[in-house]
Short mmCIF file of C-alpha atoms and ligand atoms in Angstrom, two decimals:
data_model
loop_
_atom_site.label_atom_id
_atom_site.label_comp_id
_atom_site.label_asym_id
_atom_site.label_seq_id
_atom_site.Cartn_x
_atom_site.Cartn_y
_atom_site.Cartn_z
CA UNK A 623 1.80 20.20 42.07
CA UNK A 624 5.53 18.84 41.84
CA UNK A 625 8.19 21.49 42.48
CA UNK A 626 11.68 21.01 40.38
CA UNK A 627 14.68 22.80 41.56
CA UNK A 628 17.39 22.58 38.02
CA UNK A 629 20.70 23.61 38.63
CA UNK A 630 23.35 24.55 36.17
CA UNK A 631 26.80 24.39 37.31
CA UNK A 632 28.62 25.32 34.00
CA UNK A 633 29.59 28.82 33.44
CA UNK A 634 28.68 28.64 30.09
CA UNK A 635 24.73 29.37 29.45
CA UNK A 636 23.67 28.12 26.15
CA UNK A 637 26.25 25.44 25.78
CA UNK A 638 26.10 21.68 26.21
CA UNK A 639 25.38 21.45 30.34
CA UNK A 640 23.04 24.54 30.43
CA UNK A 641 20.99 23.28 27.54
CA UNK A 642 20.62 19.74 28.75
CA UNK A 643 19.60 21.28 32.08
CA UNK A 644 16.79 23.01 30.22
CA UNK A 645 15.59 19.99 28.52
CA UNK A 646 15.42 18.23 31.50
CA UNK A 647 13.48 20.85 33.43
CA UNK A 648 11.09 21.18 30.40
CA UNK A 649 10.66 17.41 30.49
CA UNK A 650 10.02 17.76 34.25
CA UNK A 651 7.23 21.06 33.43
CA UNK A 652 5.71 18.90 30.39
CA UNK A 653 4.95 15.75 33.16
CA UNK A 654 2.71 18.59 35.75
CA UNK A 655 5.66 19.70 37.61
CA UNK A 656 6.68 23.44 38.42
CA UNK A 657 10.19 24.02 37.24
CA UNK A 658 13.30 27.06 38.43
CA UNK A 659 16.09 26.93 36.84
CA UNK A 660 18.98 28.24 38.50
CA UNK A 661 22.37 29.39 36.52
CA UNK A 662 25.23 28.41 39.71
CA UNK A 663 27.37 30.82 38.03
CA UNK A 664 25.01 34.03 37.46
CA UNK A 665 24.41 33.93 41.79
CA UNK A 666 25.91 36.52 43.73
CA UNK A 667 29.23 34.89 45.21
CA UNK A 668 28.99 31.77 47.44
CA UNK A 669 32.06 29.50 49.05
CA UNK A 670 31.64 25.55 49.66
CA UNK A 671 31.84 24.40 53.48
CA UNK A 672 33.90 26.17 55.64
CA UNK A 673 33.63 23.98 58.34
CA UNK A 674 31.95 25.94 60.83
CA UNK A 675 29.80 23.06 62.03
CA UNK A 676 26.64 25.39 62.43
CA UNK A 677 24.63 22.46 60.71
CA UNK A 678 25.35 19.80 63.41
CA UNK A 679 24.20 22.29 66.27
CA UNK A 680 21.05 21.42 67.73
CA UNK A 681 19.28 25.32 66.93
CA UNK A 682 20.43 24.52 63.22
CA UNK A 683 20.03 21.29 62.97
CA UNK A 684 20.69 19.79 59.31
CA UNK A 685 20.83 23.53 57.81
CA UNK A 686 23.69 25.31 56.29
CA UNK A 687 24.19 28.38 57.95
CA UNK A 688 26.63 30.04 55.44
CA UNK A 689 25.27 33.03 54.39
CA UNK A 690 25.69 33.91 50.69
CA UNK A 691 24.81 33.13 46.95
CA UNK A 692 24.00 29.43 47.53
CA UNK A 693 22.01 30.12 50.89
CA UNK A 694 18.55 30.63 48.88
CA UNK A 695 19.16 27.72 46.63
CA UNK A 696 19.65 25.65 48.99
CA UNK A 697 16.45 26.72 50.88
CA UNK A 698 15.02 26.36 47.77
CA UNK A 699 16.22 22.30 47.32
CA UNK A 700 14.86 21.91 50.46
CA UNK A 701 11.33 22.49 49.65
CA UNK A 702 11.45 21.07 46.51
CA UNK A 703 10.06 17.53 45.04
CA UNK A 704 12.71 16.81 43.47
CA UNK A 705 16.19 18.32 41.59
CA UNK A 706 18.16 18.45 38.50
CA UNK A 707 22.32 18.98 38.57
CA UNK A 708 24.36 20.09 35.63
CA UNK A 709 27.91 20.21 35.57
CA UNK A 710 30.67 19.77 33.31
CA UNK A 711 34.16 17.92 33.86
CA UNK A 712 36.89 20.38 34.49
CA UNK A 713 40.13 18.29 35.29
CA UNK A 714 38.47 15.05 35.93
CA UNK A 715 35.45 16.25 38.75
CA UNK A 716 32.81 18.28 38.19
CA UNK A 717 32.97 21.65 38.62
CA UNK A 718 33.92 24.23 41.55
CA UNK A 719 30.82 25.64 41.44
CA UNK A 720 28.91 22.32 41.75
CA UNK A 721 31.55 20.75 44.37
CA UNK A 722 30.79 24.04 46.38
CA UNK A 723 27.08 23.67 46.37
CA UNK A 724 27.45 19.44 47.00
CA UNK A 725 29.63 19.85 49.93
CA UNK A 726 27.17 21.90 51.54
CA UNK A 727 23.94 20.09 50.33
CA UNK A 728 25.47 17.17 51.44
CA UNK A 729 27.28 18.04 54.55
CA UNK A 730 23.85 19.34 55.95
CA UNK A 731 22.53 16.36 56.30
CA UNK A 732 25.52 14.69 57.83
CA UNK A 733 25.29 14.01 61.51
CA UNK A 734 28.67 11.79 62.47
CA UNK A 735 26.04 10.43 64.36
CA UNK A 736 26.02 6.47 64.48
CA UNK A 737 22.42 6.41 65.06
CA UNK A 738 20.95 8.68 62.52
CA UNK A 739 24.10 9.32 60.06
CA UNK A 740 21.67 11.35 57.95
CA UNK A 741 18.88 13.32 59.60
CA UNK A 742 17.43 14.32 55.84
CA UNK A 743 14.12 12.98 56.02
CA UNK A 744 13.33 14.43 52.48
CA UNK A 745 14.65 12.64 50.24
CA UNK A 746 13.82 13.83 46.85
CA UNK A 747 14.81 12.36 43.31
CA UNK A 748 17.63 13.41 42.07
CA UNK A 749 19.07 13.48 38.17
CA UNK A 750 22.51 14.42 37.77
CA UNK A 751 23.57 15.06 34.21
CA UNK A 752 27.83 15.50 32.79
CA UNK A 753 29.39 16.56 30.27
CA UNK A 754 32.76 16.33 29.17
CA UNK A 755 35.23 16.05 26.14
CA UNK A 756 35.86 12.63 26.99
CA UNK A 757 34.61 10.52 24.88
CA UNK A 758 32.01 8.05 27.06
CA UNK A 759 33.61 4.81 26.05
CA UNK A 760 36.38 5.79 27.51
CA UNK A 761 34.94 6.59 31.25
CA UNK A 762 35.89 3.54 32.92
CA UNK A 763 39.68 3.44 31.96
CA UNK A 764 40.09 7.52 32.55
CA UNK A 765 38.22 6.95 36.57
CA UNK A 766 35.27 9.10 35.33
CA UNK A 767 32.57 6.10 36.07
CA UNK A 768 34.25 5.67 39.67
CA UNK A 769 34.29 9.48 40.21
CA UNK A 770 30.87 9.91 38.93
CA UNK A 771 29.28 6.55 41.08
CA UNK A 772 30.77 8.10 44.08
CA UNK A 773 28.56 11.01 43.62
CA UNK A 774 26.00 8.85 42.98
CA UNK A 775 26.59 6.85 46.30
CA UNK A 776 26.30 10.25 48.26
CA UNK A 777 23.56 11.89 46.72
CA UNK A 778 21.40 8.72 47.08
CA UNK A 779 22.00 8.52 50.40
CA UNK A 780 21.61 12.34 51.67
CA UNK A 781 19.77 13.74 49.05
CA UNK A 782 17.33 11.08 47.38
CA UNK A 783 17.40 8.42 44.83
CA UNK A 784 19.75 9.85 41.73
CA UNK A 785 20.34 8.85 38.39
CA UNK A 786 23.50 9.74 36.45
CA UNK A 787 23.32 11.00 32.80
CA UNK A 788 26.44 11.37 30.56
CA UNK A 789 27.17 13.03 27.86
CA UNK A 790 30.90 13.24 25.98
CA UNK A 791 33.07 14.37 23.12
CA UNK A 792 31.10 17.52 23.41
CA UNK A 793 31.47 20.49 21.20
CA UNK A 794 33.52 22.76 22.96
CA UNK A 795 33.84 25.82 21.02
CA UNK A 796 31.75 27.12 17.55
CA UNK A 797 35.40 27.72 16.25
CA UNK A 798 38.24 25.89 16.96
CA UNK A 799 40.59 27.24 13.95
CA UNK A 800 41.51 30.39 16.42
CA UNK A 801 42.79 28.16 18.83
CA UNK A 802 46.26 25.48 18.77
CA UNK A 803 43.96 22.58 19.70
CA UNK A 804 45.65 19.91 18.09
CA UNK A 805 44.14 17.15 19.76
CA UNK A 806 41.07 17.54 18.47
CA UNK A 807 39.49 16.45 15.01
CA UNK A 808 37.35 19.77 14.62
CA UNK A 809 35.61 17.93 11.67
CA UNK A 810 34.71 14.86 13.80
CA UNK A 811 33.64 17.03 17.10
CA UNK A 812 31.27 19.09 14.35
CA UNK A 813 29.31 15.99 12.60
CA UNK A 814 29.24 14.13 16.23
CA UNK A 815 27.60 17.35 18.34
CA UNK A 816 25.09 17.51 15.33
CA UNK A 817 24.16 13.56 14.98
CA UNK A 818 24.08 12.98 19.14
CA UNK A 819 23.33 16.21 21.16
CA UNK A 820 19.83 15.97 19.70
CA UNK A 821 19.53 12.53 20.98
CA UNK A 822 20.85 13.71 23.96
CA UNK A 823 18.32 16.25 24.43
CA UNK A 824 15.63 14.11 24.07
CA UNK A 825 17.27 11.99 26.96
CA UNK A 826 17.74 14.46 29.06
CA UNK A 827 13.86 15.60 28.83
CA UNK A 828 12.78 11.85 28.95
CA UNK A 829 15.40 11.71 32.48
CA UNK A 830 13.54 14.94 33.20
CA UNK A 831 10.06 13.62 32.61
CA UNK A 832 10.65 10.46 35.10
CA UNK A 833 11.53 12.57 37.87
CA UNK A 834 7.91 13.45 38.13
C1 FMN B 934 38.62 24.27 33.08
C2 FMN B 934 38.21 23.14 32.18
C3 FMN B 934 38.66 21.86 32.46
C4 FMN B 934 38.23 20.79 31.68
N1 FMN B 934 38.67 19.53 32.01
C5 FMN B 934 38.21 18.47 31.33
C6 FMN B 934 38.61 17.15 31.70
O1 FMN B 934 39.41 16.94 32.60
N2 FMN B 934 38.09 16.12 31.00
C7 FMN B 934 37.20 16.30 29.99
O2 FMN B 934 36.75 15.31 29.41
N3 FMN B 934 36.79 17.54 29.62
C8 FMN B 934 37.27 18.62 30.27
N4 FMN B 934 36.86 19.89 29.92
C9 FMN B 934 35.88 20.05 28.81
C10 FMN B 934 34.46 20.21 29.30
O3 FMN B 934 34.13 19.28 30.28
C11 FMN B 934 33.46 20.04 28.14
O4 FMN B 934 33.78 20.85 27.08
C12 FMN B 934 32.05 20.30 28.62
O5 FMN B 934 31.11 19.75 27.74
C13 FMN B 934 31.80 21.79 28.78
O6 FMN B 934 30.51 22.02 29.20
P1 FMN B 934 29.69 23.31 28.71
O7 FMN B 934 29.64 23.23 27.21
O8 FMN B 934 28.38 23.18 29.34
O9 FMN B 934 30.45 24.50 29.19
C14 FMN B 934 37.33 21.00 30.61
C15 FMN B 934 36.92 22.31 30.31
C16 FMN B 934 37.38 23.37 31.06
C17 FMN B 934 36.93 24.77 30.74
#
């Protein structure tokens, strides 16, 4: 049986990353695999690379040797069959909590080697899924498309084949009359989260599905 390792790297259980996340991984269960789903944020606390190079020496070999919240989950991707990656877009990346866990995912397998620039020879299939207030027609002009196919490029290549799911103009809070958000049409964000998250959902779960 198919193991699937589903990461959420929002903060925010419940809300528009987390529950995507869950639809995927239920998509993934519902096709015969085995599913963990792992809140980023709930882990005890964990650092991205600090450089130490333990992963390029030849005892260590292609494994992060930081020791802390993200050393199990990454032991965990490693046996998996294939994983699922939440995040939402603070400030136009993803967040710190997902860059922290990519650097090191990535920079594992990263040999600055000529011969073998990757010695990952597990490549699983990867789905990553955004979210963001950004509306998605607007990705290309505001650089999200670029930032997100360079993520893309990397994962494919040290982590395994990944597709990219995106989801925008989120709902980003139950109330917003507390707040001085006047760039936002609380009306429109409402009546939008209700007529496409579902939609969503069932894309996510579908995207879920397929990695199996
Ligand atoms: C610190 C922070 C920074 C954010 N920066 C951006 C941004 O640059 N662009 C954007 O479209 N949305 C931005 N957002 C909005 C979130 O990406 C959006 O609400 C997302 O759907 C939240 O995911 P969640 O509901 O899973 O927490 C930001 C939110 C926070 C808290």
């Amino acid at each position: 049986m198919k193991h699937i390792v589903a990461i959420n790297a929002s903060p925010r259980i419940g809300w528009n990353t987390s529950r995507l996340v869950e639809e995927a991984a239920r998509g993934a269960k519902e096709a015969g695999a085995t599913v963990e789903i792992i809140d980023l944020y709930r882990l005890e606390p964990f650092q991205g690379c600090i450089s130490c190079f333990g992963c390029k020496l030849p005892k260590t070999f292609g494994r992060c040797v930081s020791k802390d919240g993200l050393t199990e989950v990454l032991e965990k991707i490693r046996k998996a069959d294939g994983l699922i990656l939440g995040s939402p877009n603070y400030l136009g990346n993803l967040s710190a909590g997902f860059r922290a866990l990519y650097e090191r995912l990535v920079f594992q397998s990263l040999t600055y080697n000529k011969e073998r620039p990757n010695c990952n020879e597990h490549l699983i299939p990867v789905l990553l899924i955004t979210t963001s207030n950004c509306a998605e027609s607007v990705y290309d002009k505001v650089g999200y498309t670029a930032m997100l196919e360079n993520y893309k490029k990397m994962l494919d290549k040290f982590v395994g084949p990944t597709k990219i799911m995106i989801y925008g103009n989120t709902l980003q809070v139950d109330d917003y009359s507390i707040y001085n958000w006047t760039i936002f049409d609380p009306v429109q964000k409402k009546a939008n989260h209700e007529a496409v998250f579902p939609l969503k959902l069932k894309e996510a779960f579908e995207l879920g599905a397929g990695l199996i």
